[in-house]
Amino acid sequence: MTYHLRQALLAMRENLTATLATLVTMTLTLLMLASVLLLTLNVNRTLAQLESQVEVAAFLAPNSDTAGLLKFAQALPQVSSATLVTSDQVLAEMTKDSPYTRDAAALVGNPFPDTLRLRVARVGDSPTVAAAVSALPGVEDVEYGAGYVDPTVKTLTAVRGVGYALVGMLLLGTLFNILNAVRVAMYARRNEIAVMRLLGATWAFIRMPHVIEGLIVGVLAAVIALALLTPGYLQLVARVHQLAPVFPVVTDQATLLPVLGGVGLLGILVGLLGSLFATQRYLQELE
């Protein structure tokens, strides 16, 4: 094993440019991947918070079939819960925030209609539920905060999609770089490999230094990426807490450690599998 390790380090030194290019590309890929995963965690938490707060409010006309409307709303598959709030209950709620509301209601009457309040299973289902309820007889108006819910959902979804696309392209680029780096190293040692074959060396023995080379590059890329990402994310979290303390940023170790550990493991696997595939392909060409 000492011989294989020494040969791997020698090959990395002799092909320093290719090795550094592969290392930089893999590090950037892992940084991008980890950033997208952390962004996804925070996006999912934000969406969960939206789902817990957003509700579809259907304002009912006087003398409408409130029981039938409530039953219909509860039967919608996108609705997790539905409640009927009478005009008196709405007035009582408004009075808690503004005590003068009851005095105004005593003069002009209760201006608030009976209201159906619907909780949706996913925040993205809000427009569907609102459209279904607004078409019912007896529903005068529907409100669910479309002005901020729809743009927020679309923006967060688009950000996730773009991030995943970038990570996919960077992973492919990293694999190609590993393939090229290993192939260049093996081509530079083609005469030595031929002599080793004449002396009876097995393909596994010949491949081992190059496999170790890919593994070393993967480990280095994982270590550098995590060393850069972890303090950077923690500083960003502290900054967000100062500027927007209500934003639900993920900070618990039980959630972060598996993500960061998975990114590091992925870097090692990419380096290992890339070198295995490259050596296999090159040695097949020599046969």
Rosetta silent file (secondary structure, phi, psi, omega in degrees, C-alpha in Angstrom):
SEQUENCE: MTYHLRQALLAMRENLTATLATLVTMTLTLLMLASVLLLTLNVNRTLAQLESQVEVAAFLAPNSDTAGLLKFAQALPQVSSATLVTSDQVLAEMTKDSPYTRDAAALVGNPFPDTLRLRVARVGDSPTVAAAVSALPGVEDVEYGAGYVDPTVKTLTAVRGVGYALVGMLLLGTLFNILNAVRVAMYARRNEIAVMRLLGATWAFIRMPHVIEGLIVGVLAAVIALALLTPGYLQLVARVHQLAPVFPVVTDQATLLPVLGGVGLLGILVGLLGSLFATQRYLQELE
SCORE:     score description
SCORE:     0.000 S_00000001
   1 L     0.000  -33.722  177.693    0.000    0.000    0.000 S_00000001
   2 H   -62.794  -40.072  178.197    2.952    2.341    0.687 S_00000001
   3 H   -61.908  -46.639 -179.042    4.169    1.807   -2.871 S_00000001
   4 H   -62.426  -41.577  179.533    0.738    2.593   -4.312 S_00000001
   5 H   -64.583  -42.774  179.214    0.411    5.739   -2.216 S_00000001
   6 H   -63.032  -41.303  178.980    3.866    6.932   -3.230 S_00000001
   7 H   -66.698  -36.204  178.536    3.078    6.330   -6.903 S_00000001
   8 H   -65.329  -44.304  178.819   -0.238    8.184   -6.570 S_00000001
   9 H   -65.594  -36.655  178.012    1.468   11.237   -5.033 S_00000001
  10 H   -64.828  -42.454  178.931    4.145   11.102   -7.725 S_00000001
  11 H   -64.742  -38.430  178.270    1.507   11.028  -10.472 S_00000001
  12 H   -64.952  -37.263  179.362   -0.294   13.984   -8.887 S_00000001
  13 H   -71.202  -39.976 -178.956    2.946   15.982   -8.812 S_00000001
  14 H   -70.585  -26.755  178.998    3.868   15.154  -12.392 S_00000001
  15 L  -117.027   53.726 -171.750    0.359   16.138  -13.591 S_00000001
  16 H   -63.288  -39.632 -178.042   -0.049   19.086  -11.256 S_00000001
  17 H   -63.355  -47.959  179.181   -2.105   21.229  -13.639 S_00000001
  18 H   -64.404  -38.353 -179.622   -4.682   18.523  -14.324 S_00000001
  19 H   -65.826  -44.531  179.342   -4.813   17.598  -10.642 S_00000001
  20 H   -65.217  -39.444  177.979   -5.371   21.202   -9.536 S_00000001
  21 H   -61.647  -43.015  178.177   -8.038   21.723  -12.200 S_00000001
  22 H   -64.980  -42.141 -179.327   -9.866   18.632  -11.007 S_00000001
  23 H   -63.540  -44.607 -179.066   -9.507   19.658   -7.356 S_00000001
  24 H   -65.226  -44.783 -179.684  -10.810   23.187   -7.976 S_00000001
  25 H   -62.743  -43.966 -179.231  -13.728   21.959  -10.078 S_00000001
  26 H   -66.591  -38.975  178.428  -14.722   19.320   -7.544 S_00000001
  27 H   -62.686  -45.829  178.094  -14.434   21.804   -4.663 S_00000001
  28 H   -62.008  -39.449  178.854  -16.658   24.307   -6.464 S_00000001
  29 H   -62.366  -45.775 -179.873  -19.124   21.535   -7.263 S_00000001
  30 H   -66.236  -37.388  176.165  -19.340   20.436   -3.645 S_00000001
  31 H   -62.418  -44.389  179.043  -19.698   24.049   -2.505 S_00000001
  32 H   -64.260  -44.035 -179.663  -22.532   24.569   -4.979 S_00000001
  33 H   -61.456  -47.274 -179.925  -24.178   21.291   -4.017 S_00000001
  34 H   -63.860  -39.333  178.811  -23.995   22.016   -0.306 S_00000001
  35 H   -62.592  -42.445  179.276  -25.283   25.552   -0.875 S_00000001
  36 H   -65.838  -40.501  179.242  -28.250   24.245   -2.867 S_00000001
  37 H   -64.880  -43.449  177.653  -29.019   21.628   -0.213 S_00000001
  38 H   -65.662  -38.782  176.420  -28.873   24.208    2.571 S_00000001
  39 H   -62.664  -41.026  179.340  -30.979   26.557    0.486 S_00000001
  40 H   -63.504  -41.270  177.194  -33.493   23.759   -0.071 S_00000001
  41 H   -58.867  -45.285 -179.380  -33.676   23.077    3.657 S_00000001
  42 H   -70.382  -35.523  176.898  -34.391   26.729    4.348 S_00000001
  43 H   -64.245  -44.982  179.781  -36.858   26.948    1.460 S_00000001
  44 H   -62.901  -38.716  178.228  -38.738   23.909    2.751 S_00000001
  45 H   -67.984  -37.574  177.375  -38.844   25.372    6.239 S_00000001
  46 H   -64.429  -43.803  178.231  -40.085   28.677    4.853 S_00000001
  47 H   -63.589  -38.197  177.788  -42.787   26.903    2.865 S_00000001
  48 H   -63.339  -39.310  178.034  -43.774   24.926    5.960 S_00000001
  49 H   -67.162  -39.570  176.196  -44.108   28.162    7.894 S_00000001
  50 H   -61.092  -43.282 -179.178  -46.191   29.640    5.093 S_00000001
  51 H   -62.676  -31.980 -179.966  -48.408   26.575    5.100 S_00000001
  52 H   -77.718  -16.463 -176.301  -48.963   26.954    8.834 S_00000001
  53 H  -109.773  -31.497 -175.705  -49.967   30.606    8.450 S_00000001
  54 L   -78.498  134.877  174.686  -51.676   30.910    5.079 S_00000001
  55 E  -139.924  150.879  176.677  -55.384   30.219    4.949 S_00000001
  56 E   -92.983  121.761 -179.351  -58.045   30.673    2.325 S_00000001
  57 E  -106.934  119.313  178.054  -60.840   32.896    3.609 S_00000001
  58 E  -107.110  117.356 -178.386  -64.209   32.630    1.839 S_00000001
  59 E   -90.508  123.517 -172.095  -66.617   35.448    2.717 S_00000001
  60 E   -95.989  149.220  176.631  -70.227   34.261    2.604 S_00000001
  61 L   -77.022  156.499  176.468  -73.346   36.102    1.547 S_00000001
  62 L   -59.066  144.545  176.752  -76.202   36.572    4.048 S_00000001
  63 L    62.405   24.029  176.476  -78.596   33.608    4.320 S_00000001
  64 L   -81.159  161.713 -179.976  -76.211   31.305    2.441 S_00000001
  65 L   -77.907   82.391 -175.408  -76.117   27.554    3.102 S_00000001
  66 H   -63.849  -38.479 -179.738  -73.231   27.690    5.541 S_00000001
  67 H   -65.089  -43.488  179.295  -73.487   24.023    6.512 S_00000001
  68 H   -66.469  -40.330  178.136  -73.408   22.874    2.896 S_00000001
  69 H   -64.838  -40.459  178.203  -70.529   25.145    2.017 S_00000001
  70 H   -63.734  -42.397  179.667  -68.561   23.943    5.026 S_00000001
  71 H   -63.461  -40.769  178.851  -69.179   20.315    4.091 S_00000001
  72 H   -63.786  -43.955 -178.529  -68.041   20.957    0.510 S_00000001
  73 H   -64.280  -40.123  179.979  -64.873   22.711    1.681 S_00000001
  74 H   -66.608  -24.877 -178.823  -64.003   19.893    4.077 S_00000001
  75 H   -82.248  -12.646  179.306  -64.334   17.383    1.238 S_00000001
  76 L   -66.203  131.308 -176.496  -61.716   19.096   -0.939 S_00000001
  77 L   -66.194  -24.908 -178.879  -58.573   16.918   -1.044 S_00000001
  78 L   -81.285  -11.466 -175.460  -56.243   19.927   -0.800 S_00000001
  79 E   -93.100  125.220  177.932  -57.886   21.184    2.395 S_00000001
  80 E   -88.228  -29.553  176.886  -56.462   19.939    5.683 S_00000001
  81 E  -157.502  149.953  179.346  -59.028   21.708    7.876 S_00000001
  82 E  -142.809  133.194  179.475  -62.038   23.966    7.428 S_00000001
  83 E  -133.791  150.228  176.613  -63.923   25.985   10.013 S_00000001
  84 E  -102.780  123.669  178.464  -66.918   28.301    9.899 S_00000001
  85 E  -112.514  118.091 -178.045  -66.483   31.613   11.717 S_00000001
  86 L   -72.784  165.042 -179.596  -69.706   33.543   12.244 S_00000001
  87 H   -61.745  -35.678  178.070  -69.939   37.306   11.823 S_00000001
  88 H   -65.998  -39.355  178.205  -70.212   37.717   15.601 S_00000001
  89 H   -66.136  -38.904  177.301  -67.025   35.714   16.130 S_00000001
  90 H   -63.623  -42.172  178.633  -65.216   37.815   13.535 S_00000001
  91 H   -61.178  -41.157  178.815  -66.410   40.974   15.281 S_00000001
  92 H   -63.921  -39.856  178.062  -65.120   39.651   18.607 S_00000001
  93 H   -64.848  -43.154 -179.683  -61.724   38.909   17.040 S_00000001
  94 H   -67.328  -31.264 -179.775  -61.516   42.360   15.491 S_00000001
  95 H   -66.813  -31.748  178.583  -62.499   43.973   18.777 S_00000001
  96 H   -63.237  -38.338  179.780  -59.443   42.431   20.476 S_00000001
  97 H   -81.929  -34.387 -179.068  -57.161   44.262   18.031 S_00000001
  98 L  -137.151   98.130 -176.719  -59.239   47.425   17.850 S_00000001
  99 L   -58.754  -24.583 -177.949  -61.610   48.086   20.780 S_00000001
 100 H   -75.506   -9.239  179.939  -63.385   50.858   18.865 S_00000001
 101 H   -61.941  -40.917 -178.538  -64.673   48.314   16.343 S_00000001
 102 H   -66.448  -36.658  177.262  -67.541   47.297   18.629 S_00000001
 103 H   -63.964  -40.567  178.579  -68.600   50.936   19.094 S_00000001
 104 H   -66.666  -38.222  179.802  -68.673   51.389   15.321 S_00000001
 105 H   -66.638  -31.383  178.350  -70.652   48.175   14.918 S_00000001
 106 H   -66.717  -26.103 -179.107  -73.182   49.432   17.478 S_00000001
 107 H   -86.764  -43.314 -173.362  -73.840   52.434   15.243 S_00000001
 108 H  -113.172   -1.697 -177.364  -73.892   50.859   11.757 S_00000001
 109 L    92.997  167.524 -178.743  -74.315   47.173   12.524 S_00000001
 110 L   -73.627  113.657 -176.678  -71.915   44.259   12.194 S_00000001
 111 L   -85.337   -5.532 -172.870  -70.142   44.730    8.839 S_00000001
 112 L   -90.921  134.192  178.378  -68.370   41.376    8.904 S_00000001
 113 L   -86.361  165.489  168.770  -69.811   38.394    7.008 S_00000001
 114 L   -61.014  143.884 -172.168  -69.748   34.748    7.997 S_00000001
 115 E  -135.048  134.618  169.596  -66.390   33.341    6.864 S_00000001
 116 E   -93.877  126.073  178.494  -65.044   29.937    5.909 S_00000001
 117 E  -111.820  119.163 -173.445  -61.397   29.572    6.908 S_00000001
 118 E  -115.934  128.616  172.779  -59.586   26.809    5.042 S_00000001
 119 E   -98.132  132.577 -178.341  -56.135   25.433    5.791 S_00000001
 120 E   -99.938  153.106  179.115  -54.399   23.847    2.805 S_00000001
 121 L   -69.112  -38.132  177.065  -52.065   20.848    2.879 S_00000001
 122 L  -130.608  141.986 -176.732  -49.536   22.667    0.650 S_00000001
 123 H   -62.519  -28.717  178.031  -49.194   26.383    0.161 S_00000001
 124 H   -67.736  -15.530  179.046  -49.141   25.826   -3.603 S_00000001
 125 H   -83.544   -5.685 -176.436  -52.698   24.471   -3.412 S_00000001
 126 H   -57.631  -46.105  179.112  -54.075   27.822   -2.253 S_00000001
 127 H   -62.418  -37.732  179.711  -55.006   29.090   -5.758 S_00000001
 128 H   -64.118  -45.765  179.609  -56.761   25.797   -6.594 S_00000001
 129 H   -65.205  -42.457 -179.767  -58.797   25.826   -3.406 S_00000001
 130 H   -61.811  -41.298  179.680  -59.632   29.523   -3.812 S_00000001
 131 H   -66.415  -40.101 -179.084  -60.856   28.956   -7.374 S_00000001
 132 H   -66.463  -41.268 -177.034  -62.998   25.964   -6.350 S_00000001
 133 H   -75.036  -37.265 -177.097  -64.615   27.793   -3.423 S_00000001
 134 H   -65.364  -21.620  179.615  -65.187   31.088   -5.240 S_00000001
 135 L   -81.482   -5.877 -177.027  -67.356   29.297   -7.824 S_00000001
 136 L   -79.062  144.776  174.713  -69.839   28.149   -5.165 S_00000001
 137 L   -68.418  136.174 -178.694  -73.194   29.898   -4.778 S_00000001
 138 L    98.363   -7.086  177.551  -73.280   32.000   -1.641 S_00000001
 139 E   -99.179  116.788 -178.115  -69.567   32.894   -1.708 S_00000001
 140 E   -85.248  -36.401 -177.432  -69.108   36.616   -2.293 S_00000001
 141 E  -158.370  155.835  179.266  -65.344   36.852   -2.208 S_00000001
 142 E  -132.912  138.288 -179.620  -62.222   34.760   -1.530 S_00000001
 143 E  -137.475  134.830  175.294  -58.892   35.919   -0.148 S_00000001
 144 L  -144.477   15.834  179.395  -55.666   33.982    0.455 S_00000001
 145 L    74.653   40.994 -177.524  -52.898   36.555    0.077 S_00000001
 146 H   -58.647  -27.615 -176.657  -52.243   35.901   -3.611 S_00000001
 147 H   -63.938  -25.495  178.996  -50.145   39.052   -3.798 S_00000001
 148 H  -121.139  -25.223 -179.160  -47.339   37.474   -1.762 S_00000001
 149 H   -69.520  -52.154 -176.978  -48.071   33.723   -1.660 S_00000001
 150 H   -61.929  -50.128  178.593  -47.965   33.054   -5.416 S_00000001
 151 H   -61.584  -36.867 -179.706  -44.787   35.069   -6.165 S_00000001
 152 H   -64.018  -47.109 -179.777  -43.047   33.591   -3.126 S_00000001
 153 H   -62.665  -44.312 -179.043  -43.814   29.996   -4.111 S_00000001
 154 H   -63.987  -41.692 -178.735  -42.798   30.583   -7.737 S_00000001
 155 H   -65.894  -46.542 -179.408  -39.558   32.284   -6.748 S_00000001
 156 H   -63.776  -40.320  178.534  -38.532   29.606   -4.253 S_00000001
 157 H   -65.163  -41.557  179.308  -39.353   26.822   -6.713 S_00000001
 158 H   -64.707  -40.668  179.326  -37.371   28.518   -9.493 S_00000001
 159 H   -61.942  -44.108  178.121  -34.358   29.002   -7.215 S_00000001
 160 H   -61.375  -44.949 -178.748  -34.353   25.313   -6.316 S_00000001
 161 H   -62.147  -44.944  178.921  -34.630   24.254   -9.959 S_00000001
 162 H   -63.442  -41.225  179.528  -31.763   26.491  -11.110 S_00000001
 163 H   -62.260  -44.785  178.730  -29.584   25.298   -8.244 S_00000001
 164 H   -63.335  -39.063  178.984  -30.146   21.633   -9.052 S_00000001
 165 H   -63.478  -43.252  178.574  -29.380   22.242  -12.742 S_00000001
 166 H   -63.382  -41.606  179.480  -26.080   23.958  -11.887 S_00000001
 167 H   -63.480  -42.116  178.747  -25.085   21.163   -9.528 S_00000001
 168 H   -60.464  -43.880  179.493  -25.818   18.547  -12.196 S_00000001
 169 H   -66.667  -39.391  179.490  -23.642   20.317  -14.769 S_00000001
 170 H   -67.345  -37.105  177.008  -20.810   20.796  -12.276 S_00000001
 171 H   -63.002  -43.033  177.286  -20.901   17.121  -11.284 S_00000001
 172 H   -62.562  -42.975  178.142  -20.610   16.091  -14.920 S_00000001
 173 H   -61.930  -38.674  178.564  -17.724   18.515  -15.404 S_00000001
 174 H   -65.162  -43.507  178.786  -15.972   17.115  -12.344 S_00000001
 175 H   -61.092  -43.051  178.730  -16.305   13.536  -13.581 S_00000001
 176 H   -64.079  -38.398  178.118  -14.865   14.488  -16.972 S_00000001
 177 H   -64.228  -41.537  178.102  -11.967   16.274  -15.281 S_00000001
 178 H   -63.555  -44.124  178.668  -11.215   13.223  -13.167 S_00000001
 179 H   -58.019  -46.560 -178.097  -11.366   10.990  -16.231 S_00000001
 180 H   -66.819  -42.071 -179.012   -8.972   13.236  -18.132 S_00000001
 181 H   -62.069  -44.230 -179.635   -6.560   13.638  -15.213 S_00000001
 182 H   -68.656  -40.391  179.699   -6.327    9.878  -14.644 S_00000001
 183 H   -64.368  -40.355  177.349   -6.026    9.129  -18.353 S_00000001
 184 H   -63.029  -42.405  179.630   -3.199   11.677  -18.715 S_00000001
 185 H   -63.847  -41.204 -179.259   -1.369   10.143  -15.753 S_00000001
 186 H   -72.572  -34.453  178.044   -1.731    6.631  -17.129 S_00000001
 187 H   -66.394  -38.212  178.594   -0.721    7.712  -20.623 S_00000001
 188 H   -65.149  -24.649 -179.260    2.452    9.308  -19.218 S_00000001
 189 L  -106.922   23.000 -174.025    3.265    5.969  -17.601 S_00000001
 190 H   -62.467  -37.724  179.045    2.282    3.814  -20.562 S_00000001
 191 H   -67.559  -40.284  177.573    5.823    2.423  -21.010 S_00000001
 192 H   -63.868  -39.989  179.005    6.051    1.619  -17.301 S_00000001
 193 H   -64.001  -40.145  178.903    2.630   -0.054  -17.438 S_00000001
 194 H   -62.286  -41.843  178.638    3.747   -2.154  -20.417 S_00000001
 195 H   -64.961  -42.055  178.927    6.843   -3.291  -18.495 S_00000001
 196 H   -61.517  -38.170  177.648    4.737   -4.101  -15.435 S_00000001
 197 H   -65.490  -38.969  178.788    2.426   -6.219  -17.597 S_00000001
 198 H   -65.903  -30.373  178.925    5.429   -8.112  -18.996 S_00000001
 199 L   -83.611   -0.868  175.073    6.575   -8.788  -15.444 S_00000001
 200 L    96.621   13.833  178.987    3.171  -10.254  -14.601 S_00000001
 201 L   -68.392  139.783  178.970    1.521   -7.349  -12.739 S_00000001
 202 L   -79.760  162.142  177.189   -2.239   -7.628  -12.534 S_00000001
 203 H   -61.642  -36.036 -179.490   -4.636   -4.947  -13.732 S_00000001
 204 H   -63.848  -39.103  179.529   -5.670   -4.360  -10.120 S_00000001
 205 H   -66.574  -39.754 -179.548   -2.067   -3.674   -9.120 S_00000001
 206 H   -69.057  -37.905 -176.381   -1.622   -1.240  -12.024 S_00000001
 207 H   -74.171  -28.159 -169.074   -4.884    0.548  -11.311 S_00000001
 208 H   -55.395  -46.116 -179.819   -4.408    0.985   -7.580 S_00000001
 209 H   -59.658  -36.862 -178.242   -2.169    4.135   -7.596 S_00000001
 210 H   -74.184  -33.041  174.381   -4.603    5.936   -9.904 S_00000001
 211 H   -65.355  -42.388  177.747   -7.592    4.913   -7.823 S_00000001
 212 H   -63.623  -36.877  177.853   -5.808    6.252   -4.756 S_00000001
 213 H   -60.258  -47.313  177.789   -5.095    9.463   -6.676 S_00000001
 214 H   -63.150  -37.936  179.352   -8.793    9.992   -7.379 S_00000001
 215 H   -65.683  -41.236  179.188   -9.636    9.172   -3.772 S_00000001
 216 H   -63.264  -44.296  178.664   -7.088   11.696   -2.467 S_00000001
 217 H   -61.000  -42.178  178.638   -8.479   14.419   -4.744 S_00000001
 218 H   -62.800  -42.769  179.146  -12.013   13.617   -3.557 S_00000001
 219 H   -64.765  -44.655  179.319  -11.017   13.777    0.110 S_00000001
 220 H   -61.893  -43.645  179.528   -9.154   17.061   -0.366 S_00000001
 221 H   -62.663  -41.244  179.797  -12.072   18.608   -2.243 S_00000001
 222 H   -64.402  -44.148 -179.063  -14.523   17.514    0.474 S_00000001
 223 H   -64.139  -45.832 -178.774  -12.329   18.886    3.278 S_00000001
 224 H   -64.728  -43.757 -178.391  -11.747   22.237    1.534 S_00000001
 225 H   -61.975  -45.484 -179.244  -15.419   22.636    0.601 S_00000001
 226 H   -69.564  -34.742  178.724  -16.648   21.941    4.126 S_00000001
 227 H   -66.262  -31.953  177.670  -13.933   24.139    5.651 S_00000001
 228 H   -82.311  -38.212 -172.477  -15.105   27.040    3.481 S_00000001
 229 H   -75.333  -44.945 -172.221  -18.829   26.390    3.690 S_00000001
 230 H   -58.974  -54.608  178.417  -19.375   25.754    7.388 S_00000001
 231 H   -65.052  -33.744  178.187  -18.060   29.083    8.791 S_00000001
 232 H   -63.451  -42.319  179.393  -19.563   30.940    5.849 S_00000001
 233 H   -67.195  -40.799 -179.576  -23.016   29.502    6.500 S_00000001
 234 H   -64.212  -38.187  176.563  -22.785   30.193   10.232 S_00000001
 235 H   -66.964  -39.349  177.935  -21.850   33.820    9.555 S_00000001
 236 H   -64.349  -40.622  178.313  -24.720   34.142    7.114 S_00000001
 237 H   -61.517  -44.587  178.951  -27.120   32.672    9.681 S_00000001
 238 H   -62.133  -38.533  178.762  -25.953   35.173   12.308 S_00000001
 239 H   -66.585  -42.220  179.445  -26.427   38.006    9.811 S_00000001
 240 H   -64.128  -40.394  178.818  -29.929   36.855    8.897 S_00000001
 241 H   -61.934  -33.300  178.871  -30.880   36.616   12.562 S_00000001
 242 H   -73.068  -43.809 -174.294  -29.805   40.236   13.017 S_00000001
 243 H   -83.564  -37.106 -176.864  -31.588   41.605    9.952 S_00000001
 244 L  -141.475   77.148 -175.408  -34.667   39.328    9.857 S_00000001
 245 L   -63.415  -17.934 -179.246  -35.054   37.394   13.118 S_00000001
 246 L   -82.417  -11.436 -178.237  -38.448   36.030   12.041 S_00000001
 247 L   -71.747  128.620 -173.682  -36.926   34.194    9.066 S_00000001
 248 L   -80.861   73.920 -179.220  -36.859   30.432    9.862 S_00000001
 249 L   -77.347  139.221  179.057  -33.175   29.700    9.169 S_00000001
 250 L   -76.979  121.653  179.766  -32.015   26.110    9.756 S_00000001
 251 L  -131.530  -11.249 -175.389  -29.439   26.044   12.557 S_00000001
 252 L   -72.745  137.720 -177.257  -29.974   22.755   14.426 S_00000001
 253 H   -65.391  -32.056 -179.351  -27.084   20.303   14.197 S_00000001
 254 H   -61.447  -26.061  177.645  -29.387   17.307   13.785 S_00000001
 255 H   -92.758  -39.157 -174.524  -30.407   18.721   10.387 S_00000001
 256 H   -75.837  -41.457 -174.766  -27.123   20.285    9.262 S_00000001
 257 H   -60.683  -44.526  177.081  -24.675   17.490   10.113 S_00000001
 258 H   -61.517  -35.596  179.676  -26.258   14.824    7.842 S_00000001
 259 H   -67.303  -49.343 -179.152  -26.294   17.291    4.944 S_00000001
 260 H   -65.553  -40.297  177.015  -22.674   18.356    5.386 S_00000001
 261 H   -64.227  -39.032  177.978  -21.560   14.779    5.992 S_00000001
 262 H   -64.697  -37.555  177.925  -23.406   13.626    2.884 S_00000001
 263 H   -65.100  -44.140  177.671  -21.696   16.306    0.788 S_00000001
 264 H   -61.858  -42.291  178.849  -18.267   15.226    2.054 S_00000001
 265 H   -65.102  -37.619  178.448  -19.050   11.581    1.355 S_00000001
 266 H   -62.838  -40.725  177.767  -20.257   12.467   -2.140 S_00000001
 267 H   -60.497  -41.757  178.713  -16.949   14.185   -2.901 S_00000001
 268 H   -65.872  -42.450 -179.428  -15.038   11.075   -1.861 S_00000001
 269 H   -66.068  -39.544  179.154  -17.315    8.809   -3.905 S_00000001
 270 H   -63.104  -44.080  177.779  -17.043   10.984   -7.012 S_00000001
 271 H   -63.040  -42.141 -178.787  -13.251   10.906   -6.820 S_00000001
 272 H   -68.724  -50.615 -177.590  -13.182    7.155   -6.243 S_00000001
 273 H   -67.161  -36.815  178.208  -15.745    6.169   -8.857 S_00000001
 274 H   -62.694  -43.810  179.287  -14.329    8.581  -11.423 S_00000001
 275 H   -68.591  -37.396  177.025  -10.840    7.120  -11.095 S_00000001
 276 H   -61.820  -45.274 -179.191  -12.180    3.553  -11.199 S_00000001
 277 H   -66.684  -40.735 -178.589  -14.089    4.243  -14.394 S_00000001
 278 H   -64.771  -46.001 -179.979  -11.163    6.082  -16.005 S_00000001
 279 H   -65.344  -38.089  178.284   -8.637    3.338  -15.284 S_00000001
 280 H   -61.979  -45.677 -179.118  -11.038    0.671  -16.494 S_00000001
 281 H   -64.629  -43.975 -176.295  -11.622    2.495  -19.767 S_00000001
 282 H   -67.508  -43.107 -178.753   -7.938    3.187  -20.382 S_00000001
 283 H   -67.965  -30.566  174.594   -6.774   -0.335  -19.617 S_00000001
 284 H   -65.353  -34.689  178.230   -9.455   -1.725  -21.930 S_00000001
 285 H   -68.961  -28.336 -179.190   -7.997    0.405  -24.708 S_00000001
 286 H   -78.070  -22.329 -177.649   -4.557   -1.069  -24.060 S_00000001
 287 L   -71.892    0.000    0.000   -5.747   -4.658  -24.394 S_00000001
